[in-house]
CSV table of C-alpha atoms and ligand atoms in Angstrom, one decimal:
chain,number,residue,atom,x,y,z
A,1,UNK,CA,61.9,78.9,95.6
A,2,UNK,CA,63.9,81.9,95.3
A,3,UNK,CA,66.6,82.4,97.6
A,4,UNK,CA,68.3,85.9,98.3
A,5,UNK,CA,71.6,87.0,99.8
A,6,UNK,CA,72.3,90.5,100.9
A,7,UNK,CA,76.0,91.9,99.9
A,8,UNK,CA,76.6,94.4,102.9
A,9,UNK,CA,78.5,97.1,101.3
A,10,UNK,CA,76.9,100.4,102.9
A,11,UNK,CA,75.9,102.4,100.3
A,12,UNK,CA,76.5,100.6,97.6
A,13,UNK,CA,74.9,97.2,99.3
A,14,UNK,CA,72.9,95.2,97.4
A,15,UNK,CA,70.6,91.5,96.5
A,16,UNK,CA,71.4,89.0,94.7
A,17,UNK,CA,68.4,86.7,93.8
A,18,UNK,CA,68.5,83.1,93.0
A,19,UNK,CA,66.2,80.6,91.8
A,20,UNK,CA,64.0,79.1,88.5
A,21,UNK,CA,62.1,81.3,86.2
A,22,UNK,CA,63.4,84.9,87.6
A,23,UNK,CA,63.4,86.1,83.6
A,24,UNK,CA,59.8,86.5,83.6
A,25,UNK,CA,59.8,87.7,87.3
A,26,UNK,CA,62.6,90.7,86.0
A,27,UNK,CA,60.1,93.4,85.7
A,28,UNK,CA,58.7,93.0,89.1
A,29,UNK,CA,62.1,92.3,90.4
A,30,UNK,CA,63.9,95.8,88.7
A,31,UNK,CA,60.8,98.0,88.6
A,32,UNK,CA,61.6,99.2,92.2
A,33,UNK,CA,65.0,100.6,90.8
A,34,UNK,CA,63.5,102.4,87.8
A,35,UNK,CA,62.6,106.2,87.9
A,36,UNK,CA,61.2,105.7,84.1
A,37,UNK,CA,59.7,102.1,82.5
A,38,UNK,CA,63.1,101.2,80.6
A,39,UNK,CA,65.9,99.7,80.6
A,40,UNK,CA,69.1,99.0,77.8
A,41,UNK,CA,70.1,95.6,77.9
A,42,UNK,CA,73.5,94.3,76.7
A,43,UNK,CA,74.0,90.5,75.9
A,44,UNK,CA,75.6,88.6,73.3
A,45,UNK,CA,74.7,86.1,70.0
A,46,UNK,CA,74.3,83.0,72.2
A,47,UNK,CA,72.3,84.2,75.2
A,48,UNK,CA,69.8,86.3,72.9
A,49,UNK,CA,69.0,83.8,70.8
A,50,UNK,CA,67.8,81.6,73.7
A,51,UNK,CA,66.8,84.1,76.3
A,52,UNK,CA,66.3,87.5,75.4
A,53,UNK,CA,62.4,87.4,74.6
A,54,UNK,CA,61.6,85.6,77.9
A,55,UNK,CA,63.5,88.7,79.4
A,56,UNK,CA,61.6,90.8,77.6
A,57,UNK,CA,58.5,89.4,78.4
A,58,UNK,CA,58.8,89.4,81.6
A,59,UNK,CA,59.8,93.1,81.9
A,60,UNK,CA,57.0,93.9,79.7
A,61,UNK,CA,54.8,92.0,82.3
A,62,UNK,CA,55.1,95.0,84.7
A,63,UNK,CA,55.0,97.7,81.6
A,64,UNK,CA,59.1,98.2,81.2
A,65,UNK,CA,60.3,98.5,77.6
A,66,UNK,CA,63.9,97.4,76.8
A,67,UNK,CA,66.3,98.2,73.6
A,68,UNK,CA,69.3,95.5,73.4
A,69,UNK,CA,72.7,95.5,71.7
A,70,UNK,CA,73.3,92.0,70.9
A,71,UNK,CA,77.0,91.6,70.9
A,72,UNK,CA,79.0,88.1,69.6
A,73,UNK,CA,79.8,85.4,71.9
A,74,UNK,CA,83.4,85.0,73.6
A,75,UNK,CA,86.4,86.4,75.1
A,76,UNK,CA,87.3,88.6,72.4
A,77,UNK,CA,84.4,91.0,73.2
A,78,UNK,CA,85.9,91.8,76.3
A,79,UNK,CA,88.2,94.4,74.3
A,80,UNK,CA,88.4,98.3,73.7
A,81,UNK,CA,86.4,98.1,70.4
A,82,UNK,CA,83.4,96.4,71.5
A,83,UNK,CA,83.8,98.5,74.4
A,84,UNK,CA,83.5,101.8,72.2
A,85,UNK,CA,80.6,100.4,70.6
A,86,UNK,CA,78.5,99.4,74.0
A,87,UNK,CA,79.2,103.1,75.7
A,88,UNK,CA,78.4,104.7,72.5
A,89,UNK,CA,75.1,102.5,71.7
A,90,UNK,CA,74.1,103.6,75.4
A,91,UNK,CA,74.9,107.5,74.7
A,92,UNK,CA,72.9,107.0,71.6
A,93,UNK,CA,70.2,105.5,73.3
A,94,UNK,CA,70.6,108.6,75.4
A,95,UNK,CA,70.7,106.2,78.8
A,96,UNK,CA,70.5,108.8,81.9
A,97,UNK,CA,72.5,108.4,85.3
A,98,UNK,CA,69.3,107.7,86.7
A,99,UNK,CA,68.4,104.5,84.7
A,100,UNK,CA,69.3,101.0,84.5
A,101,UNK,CA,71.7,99.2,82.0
A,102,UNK,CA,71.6,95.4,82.3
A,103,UNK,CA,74.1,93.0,81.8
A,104,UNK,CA,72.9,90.2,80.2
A,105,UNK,CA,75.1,87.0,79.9
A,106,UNK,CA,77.9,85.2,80.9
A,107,UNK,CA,81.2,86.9,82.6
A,108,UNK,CA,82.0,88.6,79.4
A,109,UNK,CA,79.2,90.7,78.8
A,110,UNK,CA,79.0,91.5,82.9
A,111,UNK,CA,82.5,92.5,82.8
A,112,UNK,CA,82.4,94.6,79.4
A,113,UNK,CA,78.5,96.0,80.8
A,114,UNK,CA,79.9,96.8,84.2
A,115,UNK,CA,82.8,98.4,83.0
A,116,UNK,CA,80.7,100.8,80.7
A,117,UNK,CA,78.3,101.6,83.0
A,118,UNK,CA,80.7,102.6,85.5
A,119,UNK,CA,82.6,105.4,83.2
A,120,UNK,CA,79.1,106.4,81.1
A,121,UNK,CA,78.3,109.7,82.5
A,122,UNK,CA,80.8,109.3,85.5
A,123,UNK,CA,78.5,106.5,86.4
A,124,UNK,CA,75.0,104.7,86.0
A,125,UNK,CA,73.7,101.7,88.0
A,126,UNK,CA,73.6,98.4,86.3
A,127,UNK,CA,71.4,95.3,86.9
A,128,UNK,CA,73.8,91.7,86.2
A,129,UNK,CA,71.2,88.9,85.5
A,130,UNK,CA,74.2,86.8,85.1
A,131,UNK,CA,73.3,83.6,83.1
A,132,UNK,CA,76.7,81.0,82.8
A,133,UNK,CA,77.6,79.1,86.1
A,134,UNK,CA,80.9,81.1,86.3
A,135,UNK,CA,79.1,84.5,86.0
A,136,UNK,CA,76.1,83.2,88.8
A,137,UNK,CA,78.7,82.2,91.4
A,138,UNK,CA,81.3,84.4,90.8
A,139,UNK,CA,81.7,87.1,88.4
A,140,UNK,CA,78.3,88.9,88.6
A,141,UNK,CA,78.7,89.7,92.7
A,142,UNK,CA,81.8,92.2,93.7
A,143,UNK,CA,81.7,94.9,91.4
A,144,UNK,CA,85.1,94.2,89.6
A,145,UNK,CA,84.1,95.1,86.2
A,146,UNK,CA,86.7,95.7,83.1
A,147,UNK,CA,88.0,94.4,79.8
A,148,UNK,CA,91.1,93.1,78.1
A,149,UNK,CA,94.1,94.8,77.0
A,150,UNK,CA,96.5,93.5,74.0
A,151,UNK,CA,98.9,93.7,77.2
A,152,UNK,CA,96.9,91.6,79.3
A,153,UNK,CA,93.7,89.8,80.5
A,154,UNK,CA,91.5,92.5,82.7
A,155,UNK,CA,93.8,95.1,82.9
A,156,UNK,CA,91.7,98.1,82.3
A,157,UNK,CA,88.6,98.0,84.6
A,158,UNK,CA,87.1,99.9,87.7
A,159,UNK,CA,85.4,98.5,90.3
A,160,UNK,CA,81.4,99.2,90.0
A,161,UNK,CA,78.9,97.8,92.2
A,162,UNK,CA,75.7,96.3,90.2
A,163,UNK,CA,72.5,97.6,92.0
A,164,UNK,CA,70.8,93.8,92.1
A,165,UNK,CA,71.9,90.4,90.8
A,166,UNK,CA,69.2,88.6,89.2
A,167,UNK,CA,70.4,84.4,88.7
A,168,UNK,CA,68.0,82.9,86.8
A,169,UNK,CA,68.7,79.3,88.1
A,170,UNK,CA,66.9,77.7,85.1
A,171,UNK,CA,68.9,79.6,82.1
A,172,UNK,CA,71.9,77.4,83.6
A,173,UNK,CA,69.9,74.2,81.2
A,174,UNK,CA,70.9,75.5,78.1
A,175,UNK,CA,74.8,76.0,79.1
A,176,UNK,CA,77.2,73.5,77.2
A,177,UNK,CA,78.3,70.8,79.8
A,178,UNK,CA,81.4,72.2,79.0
A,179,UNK,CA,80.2,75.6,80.3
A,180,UNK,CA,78.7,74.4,82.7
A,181,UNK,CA,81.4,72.5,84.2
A,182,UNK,CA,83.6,75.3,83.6
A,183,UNK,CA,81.4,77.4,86.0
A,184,UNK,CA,81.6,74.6,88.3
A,185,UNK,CA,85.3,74.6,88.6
A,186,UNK,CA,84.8,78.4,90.5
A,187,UNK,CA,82.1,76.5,92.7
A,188,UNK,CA,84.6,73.9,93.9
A,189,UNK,CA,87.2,77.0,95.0
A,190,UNK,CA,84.5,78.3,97.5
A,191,UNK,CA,84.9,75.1,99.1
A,192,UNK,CA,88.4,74.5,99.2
A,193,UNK,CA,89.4,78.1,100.3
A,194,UNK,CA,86.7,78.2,103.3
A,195,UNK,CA,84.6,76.0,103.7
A,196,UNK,CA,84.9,72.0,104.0
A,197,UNK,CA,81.9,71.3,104.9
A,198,UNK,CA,80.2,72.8,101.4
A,199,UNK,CA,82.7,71.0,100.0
A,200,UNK,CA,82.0,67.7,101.7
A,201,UNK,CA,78.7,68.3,100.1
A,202,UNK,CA,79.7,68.7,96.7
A,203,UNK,CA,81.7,65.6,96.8
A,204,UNK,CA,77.9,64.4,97.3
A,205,UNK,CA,76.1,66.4,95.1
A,206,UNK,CA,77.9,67.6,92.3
A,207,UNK,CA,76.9,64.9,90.3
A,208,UNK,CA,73.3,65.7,91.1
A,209,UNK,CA,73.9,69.1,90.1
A,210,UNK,CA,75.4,68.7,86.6
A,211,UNK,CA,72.5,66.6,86.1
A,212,UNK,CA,70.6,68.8,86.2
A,213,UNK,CA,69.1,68.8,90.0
A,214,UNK,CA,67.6,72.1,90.5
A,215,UNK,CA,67.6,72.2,94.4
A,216,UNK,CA,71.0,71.6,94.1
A,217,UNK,CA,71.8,73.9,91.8
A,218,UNK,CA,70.1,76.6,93.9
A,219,UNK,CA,72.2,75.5,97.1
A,220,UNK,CA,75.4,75.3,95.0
A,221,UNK,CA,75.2,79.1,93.5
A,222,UNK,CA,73.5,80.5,96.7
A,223,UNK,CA,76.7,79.2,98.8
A,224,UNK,CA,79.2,80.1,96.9
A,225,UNK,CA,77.6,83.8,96.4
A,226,UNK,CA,77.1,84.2,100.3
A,227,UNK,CA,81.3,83.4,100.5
A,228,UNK,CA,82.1,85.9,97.9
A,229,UNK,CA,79.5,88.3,99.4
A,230,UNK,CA,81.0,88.2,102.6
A,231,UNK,CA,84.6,88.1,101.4
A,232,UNK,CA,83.5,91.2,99.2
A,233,UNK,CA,82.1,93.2,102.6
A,234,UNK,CA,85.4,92.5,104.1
A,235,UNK,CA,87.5,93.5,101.6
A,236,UNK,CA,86.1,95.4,98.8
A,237,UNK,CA,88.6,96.4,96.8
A,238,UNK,CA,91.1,93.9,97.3
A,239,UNK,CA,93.5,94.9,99.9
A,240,UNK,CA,94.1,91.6,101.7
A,241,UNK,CA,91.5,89.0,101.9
A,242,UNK,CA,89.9,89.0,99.2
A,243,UNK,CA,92.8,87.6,97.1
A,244,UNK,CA,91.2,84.3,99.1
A,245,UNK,CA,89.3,84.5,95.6
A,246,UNK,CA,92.2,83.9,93.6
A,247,UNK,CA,92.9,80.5,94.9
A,248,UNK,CA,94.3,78.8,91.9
A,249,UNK,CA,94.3,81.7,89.7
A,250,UNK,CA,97.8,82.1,89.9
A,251,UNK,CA,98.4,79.0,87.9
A,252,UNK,CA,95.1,80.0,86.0
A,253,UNK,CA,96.3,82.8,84.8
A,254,UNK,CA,99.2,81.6,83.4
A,255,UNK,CA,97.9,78.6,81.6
A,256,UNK,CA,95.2,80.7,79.9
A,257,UNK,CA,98.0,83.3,78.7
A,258,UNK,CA,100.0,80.1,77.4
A,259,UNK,CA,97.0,79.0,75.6
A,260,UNK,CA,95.8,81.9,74.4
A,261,UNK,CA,92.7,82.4,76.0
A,262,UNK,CA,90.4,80.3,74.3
A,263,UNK,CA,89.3,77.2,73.7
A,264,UNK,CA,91.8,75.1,74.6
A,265,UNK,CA,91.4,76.2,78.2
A,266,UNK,CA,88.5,78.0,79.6
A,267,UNK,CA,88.6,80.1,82.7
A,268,UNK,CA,87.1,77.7,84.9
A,269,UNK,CA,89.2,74.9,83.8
A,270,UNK,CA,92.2,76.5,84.5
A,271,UNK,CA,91.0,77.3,87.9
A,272,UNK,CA,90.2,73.9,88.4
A,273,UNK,CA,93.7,73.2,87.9
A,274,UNK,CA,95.0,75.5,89.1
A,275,UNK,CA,92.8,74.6,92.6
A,276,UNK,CA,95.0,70.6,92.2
A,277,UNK,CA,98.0,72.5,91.7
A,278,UNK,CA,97.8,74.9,95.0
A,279,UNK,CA,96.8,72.3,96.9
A,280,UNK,CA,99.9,70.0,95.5
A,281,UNK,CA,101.9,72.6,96.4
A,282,UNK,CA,100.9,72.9,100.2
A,283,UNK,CA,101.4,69.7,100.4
A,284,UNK,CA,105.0,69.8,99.3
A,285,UNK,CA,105.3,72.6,101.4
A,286,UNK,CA,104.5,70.6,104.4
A,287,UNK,CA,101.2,72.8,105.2
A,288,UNK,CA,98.8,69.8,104.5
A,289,UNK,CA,98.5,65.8,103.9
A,290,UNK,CA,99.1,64.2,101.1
A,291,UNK,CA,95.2,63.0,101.0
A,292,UNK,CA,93.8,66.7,100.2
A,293,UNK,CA,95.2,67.3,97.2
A,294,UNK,CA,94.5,63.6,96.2
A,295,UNK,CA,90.4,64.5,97.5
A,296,UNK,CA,90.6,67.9,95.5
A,297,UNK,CA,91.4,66.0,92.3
A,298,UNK,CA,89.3,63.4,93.0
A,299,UNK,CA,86.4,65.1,92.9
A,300,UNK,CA,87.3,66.9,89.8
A,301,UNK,CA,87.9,64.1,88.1
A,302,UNK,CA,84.4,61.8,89.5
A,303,UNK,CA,83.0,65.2,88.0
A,304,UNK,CA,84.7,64.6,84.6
A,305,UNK,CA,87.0,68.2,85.0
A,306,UNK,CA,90.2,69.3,84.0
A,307,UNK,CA,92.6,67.9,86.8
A,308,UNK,CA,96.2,68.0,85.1
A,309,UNK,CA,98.1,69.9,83.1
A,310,UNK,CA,98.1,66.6,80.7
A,311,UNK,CA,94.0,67.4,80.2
A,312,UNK,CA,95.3,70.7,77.8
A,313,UNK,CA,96.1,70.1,74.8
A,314,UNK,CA,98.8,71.6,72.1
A,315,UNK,CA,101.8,73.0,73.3
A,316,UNK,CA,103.1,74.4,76.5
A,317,UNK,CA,105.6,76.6,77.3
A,318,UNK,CA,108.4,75.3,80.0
A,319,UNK,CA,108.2,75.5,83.6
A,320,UNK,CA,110.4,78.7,83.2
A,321,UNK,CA,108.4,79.7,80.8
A,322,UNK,CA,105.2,79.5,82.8
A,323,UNK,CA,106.8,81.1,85.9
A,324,UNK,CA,107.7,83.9,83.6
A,325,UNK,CA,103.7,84.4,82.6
A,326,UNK,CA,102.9,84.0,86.5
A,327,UNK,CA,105.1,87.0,86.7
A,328,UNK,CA,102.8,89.4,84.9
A,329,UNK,CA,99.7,88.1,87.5
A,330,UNK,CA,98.2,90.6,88.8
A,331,UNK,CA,99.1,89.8,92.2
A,332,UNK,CA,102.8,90.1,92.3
A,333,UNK,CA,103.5,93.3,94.6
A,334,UNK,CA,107.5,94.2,94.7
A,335,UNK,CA,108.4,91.6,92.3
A,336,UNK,CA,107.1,88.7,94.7
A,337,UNK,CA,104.4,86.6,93.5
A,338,UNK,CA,101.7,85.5,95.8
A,339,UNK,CA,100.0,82.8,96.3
A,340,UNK,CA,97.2,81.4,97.6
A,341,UNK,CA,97.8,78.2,99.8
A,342,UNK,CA,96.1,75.5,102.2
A,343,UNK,CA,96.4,74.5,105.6
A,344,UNK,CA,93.7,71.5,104.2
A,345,UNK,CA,90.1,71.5,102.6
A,346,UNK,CA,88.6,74.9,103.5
A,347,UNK,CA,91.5,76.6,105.2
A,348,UNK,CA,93.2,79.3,102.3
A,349,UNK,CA,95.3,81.6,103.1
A,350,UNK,CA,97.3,84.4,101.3
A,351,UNK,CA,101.4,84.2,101.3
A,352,UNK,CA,104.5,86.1,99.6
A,353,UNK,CA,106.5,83.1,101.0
A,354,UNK,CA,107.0,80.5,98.5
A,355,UNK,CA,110.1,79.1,96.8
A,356,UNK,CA,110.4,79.4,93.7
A,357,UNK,CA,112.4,75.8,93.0
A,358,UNK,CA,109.3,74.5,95.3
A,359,UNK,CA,107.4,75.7,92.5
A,360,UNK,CA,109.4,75.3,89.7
A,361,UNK,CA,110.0,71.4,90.7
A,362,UNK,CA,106.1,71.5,91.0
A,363,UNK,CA,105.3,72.7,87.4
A,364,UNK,CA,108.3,70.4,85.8
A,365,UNK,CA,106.8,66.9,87.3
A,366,UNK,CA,103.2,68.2,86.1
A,367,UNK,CA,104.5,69.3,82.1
A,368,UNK,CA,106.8,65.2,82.0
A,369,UNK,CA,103.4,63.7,83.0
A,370,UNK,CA,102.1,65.3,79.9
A,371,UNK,CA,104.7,62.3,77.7
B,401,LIG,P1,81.2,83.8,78.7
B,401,LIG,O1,80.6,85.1,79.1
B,401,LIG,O2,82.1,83.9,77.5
B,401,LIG,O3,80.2,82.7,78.6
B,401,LIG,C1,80.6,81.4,78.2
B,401,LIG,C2,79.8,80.9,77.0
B,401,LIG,O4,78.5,80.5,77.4
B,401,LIG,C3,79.5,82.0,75.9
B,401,LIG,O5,79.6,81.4,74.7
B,401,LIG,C4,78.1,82.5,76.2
B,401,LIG,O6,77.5,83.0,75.0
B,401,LIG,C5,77.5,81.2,76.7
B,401,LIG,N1,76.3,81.3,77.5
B,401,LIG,C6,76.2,82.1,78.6
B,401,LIG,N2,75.0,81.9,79.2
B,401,LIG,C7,74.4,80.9,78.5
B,401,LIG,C8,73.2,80.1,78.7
B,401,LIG,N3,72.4,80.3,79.7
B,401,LIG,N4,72.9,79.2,77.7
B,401,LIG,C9,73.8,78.9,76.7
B,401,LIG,N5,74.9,79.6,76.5
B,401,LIG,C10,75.3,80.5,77.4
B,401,LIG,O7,82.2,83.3,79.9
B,401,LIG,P2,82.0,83.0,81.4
B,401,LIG,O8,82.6,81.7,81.6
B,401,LIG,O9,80.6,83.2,81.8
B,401,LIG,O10,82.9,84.2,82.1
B,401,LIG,C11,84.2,84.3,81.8
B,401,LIG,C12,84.7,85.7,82.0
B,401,LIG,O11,84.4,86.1,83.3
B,401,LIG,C13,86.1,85.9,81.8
B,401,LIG,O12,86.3,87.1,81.0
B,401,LIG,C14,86.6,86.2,83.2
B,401,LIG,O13,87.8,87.1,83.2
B,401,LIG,C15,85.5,86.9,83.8
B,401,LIG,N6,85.4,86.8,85.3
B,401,LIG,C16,85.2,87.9,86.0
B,401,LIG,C17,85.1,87.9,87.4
B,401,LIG,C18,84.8,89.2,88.1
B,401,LIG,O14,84.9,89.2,89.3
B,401,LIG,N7,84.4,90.2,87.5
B,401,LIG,C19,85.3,86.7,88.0
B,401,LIG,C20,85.6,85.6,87.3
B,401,LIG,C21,85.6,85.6,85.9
């Protein structure tokens, strides 16, 4: 059942595998990168607990011996100190340029793992066996890899090709729905920005698929992996297209930073939202019907998602106050914040070009539906 894609990148190309029961198929899997039988592993509380001795199992199977640093759960390890501790654990473990580091876990242990392999000894190659949703469709494939800064969400970073991609379609059962449907929100974005027919079958599926349908859940991460990977080939390093990506992250980002990054809003829920919210937009905008954004939030809703900025709860900052955190994205270049809009359902494009009272009206109807 295993499914592969190919991420064209020259030199630094690269597979992603996908399907059941790939943890104790690992050591077969990596071997062929190895030039000694051992790898360091980094992971946190959570994914340990449930997954790490299957891991290690199944690299012993072929004879590999792995050492892990079993960092805690959440956001907040995506930060200078746990940093430190990860590229000094590998030094002390005296990792070479020619071994493997694996990334073990969700997007915040790929990110924080990337990131230190990429600066250990001017570089070492990395393995992601990404095991969240989010991380299996989204965050393990491109080789954007970085942490946090007091400043700012993923400010410092580098970009850092993994060597393979290992998505262990069955570690997905022991997410959280919550997790999980986190993850799915980044799954529903593939469709939307380029790709209506996937996301026709979504509309179909995606029940299916939080349920637990593994077929499904194959088809669902092996889709949205061949869009990033051939987004990614296009554009490596972000100079035009692949900003497709960011669809709803604009809004995302903002809403996370007025929540705090946490609990009260998870990444994929804000780019759920943020998804209805782009799409509202280009509607106003006169650049689509009415009827998409009504399908897009639809759908998230029949999937029991975040849709509105009434599903947050506590506080929120006005819609000046928001435009001001969308200010800081990452994306604004000269002062002009970009966006990404629709033409319809699979038909994103990237634009400079939006007024801000379009906006600002946007955000202001969206925070008074709140009561
Ligand atoms: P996460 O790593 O915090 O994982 C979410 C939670 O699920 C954690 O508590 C984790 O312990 C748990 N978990 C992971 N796998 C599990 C499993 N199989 N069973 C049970 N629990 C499991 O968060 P995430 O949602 O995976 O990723 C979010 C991060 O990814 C953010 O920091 C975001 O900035 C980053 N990201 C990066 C990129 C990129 O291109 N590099 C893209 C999107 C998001």
């Amino acid at each position: 059942m295993m499914e592969t894609v190919h991420v064209g990148l020259g030199a630094r190309a690269y597979d992603i595998q996908i399907g059941p029961g790939l943890l104790g198929q690992a050591g077969a899997l990596i071997a062929p990168l190895l030039k000694r039988p051992q790898v360091r592993v980094v992971t946190d509380e959570n994914v340990a607990a449930l997954h790490l001795e299957t891991l290690r199992a199944g690299l012993k199977a072929e004879g590999i011996e792995m050492e892990a640093l079993v960092l805690p759960a959440g956001e907040a390890t995506k930060s200078w100190p746990h940093f430190e501790r990860t590229v000094e654990w590998l030094l002390a473990e005296k990792v070479e340029r020619r071994d493997i580091v694996v990334a073990f876990g969700g997007g915040v242990i790929g990110d924080l793992t990337g990131f230190a392999a990429a600066v250990l000894r001017r570089g070492v190659r990395f393995v992601q066996i990404p095991t969240s949703l989010l991380a299996q469709v989204d965050s393990s494939v491109g080789g954007k890899t970085g942490i946090n800064a007091p400043q700012g969400k993923n400010l410092i970073g580098a970009f850092h090709q993994p060597a393979m991609v290992l998505a262990d379609t069955e570690v997905l059962g022991t997410l959280t729905a919550r997790d999980f449907l986190a993850g799915y929100g980044e799954v529903v974005k593939y469709g939307l920005l380029g790709d209506a027919a996937f996301f026709d079958w979504l509309e179909a599926q995606g029940p299916a698929l939080a349920a637990g349908d593994m077929a499904a859940r194959i088809q669902a991460v092996k889709r949205s992996c061949e869009m990033k990977a051939e987004i990614v080939a296009r554009d490596e390093t972000e100079q035009g297209d692949r900003a497709l990506l960011n669809l709803g992250h604009t809004f995302c980002h903002a809403l996370e930073s007025a929540t705090g990054y946490g609990d009260r809003l998870l990444h994929g829920e804000g780019v759920a939202i943020g998804c209805a919210l782009a799409f509202e937009l280009s509607a106003r905008l006169g650049l689509c019907a009415q009827e998409e954004p009504s399908r897009v939030r639809a759908h998230l809703a029949e999937m029991g998602m975040k849709v509105d900025l009434k599903d947050i709860e506590g506080d929120l900052p006005d819609a000046e106050g928001l435009l001001d955190l969308m200010a800081q994205d990452k994306k604004v270049v000269d002062g002009q914040l970009r966006f990404i809009l629709a033409r319809g359902i699979g038909a994103a494009y990237v634009t400079a070009d939006v007024p801000r009272d379009v906006v600002k009206a946007l955000l202001e109807e969206a925070l008074a539906a709140r009561g």
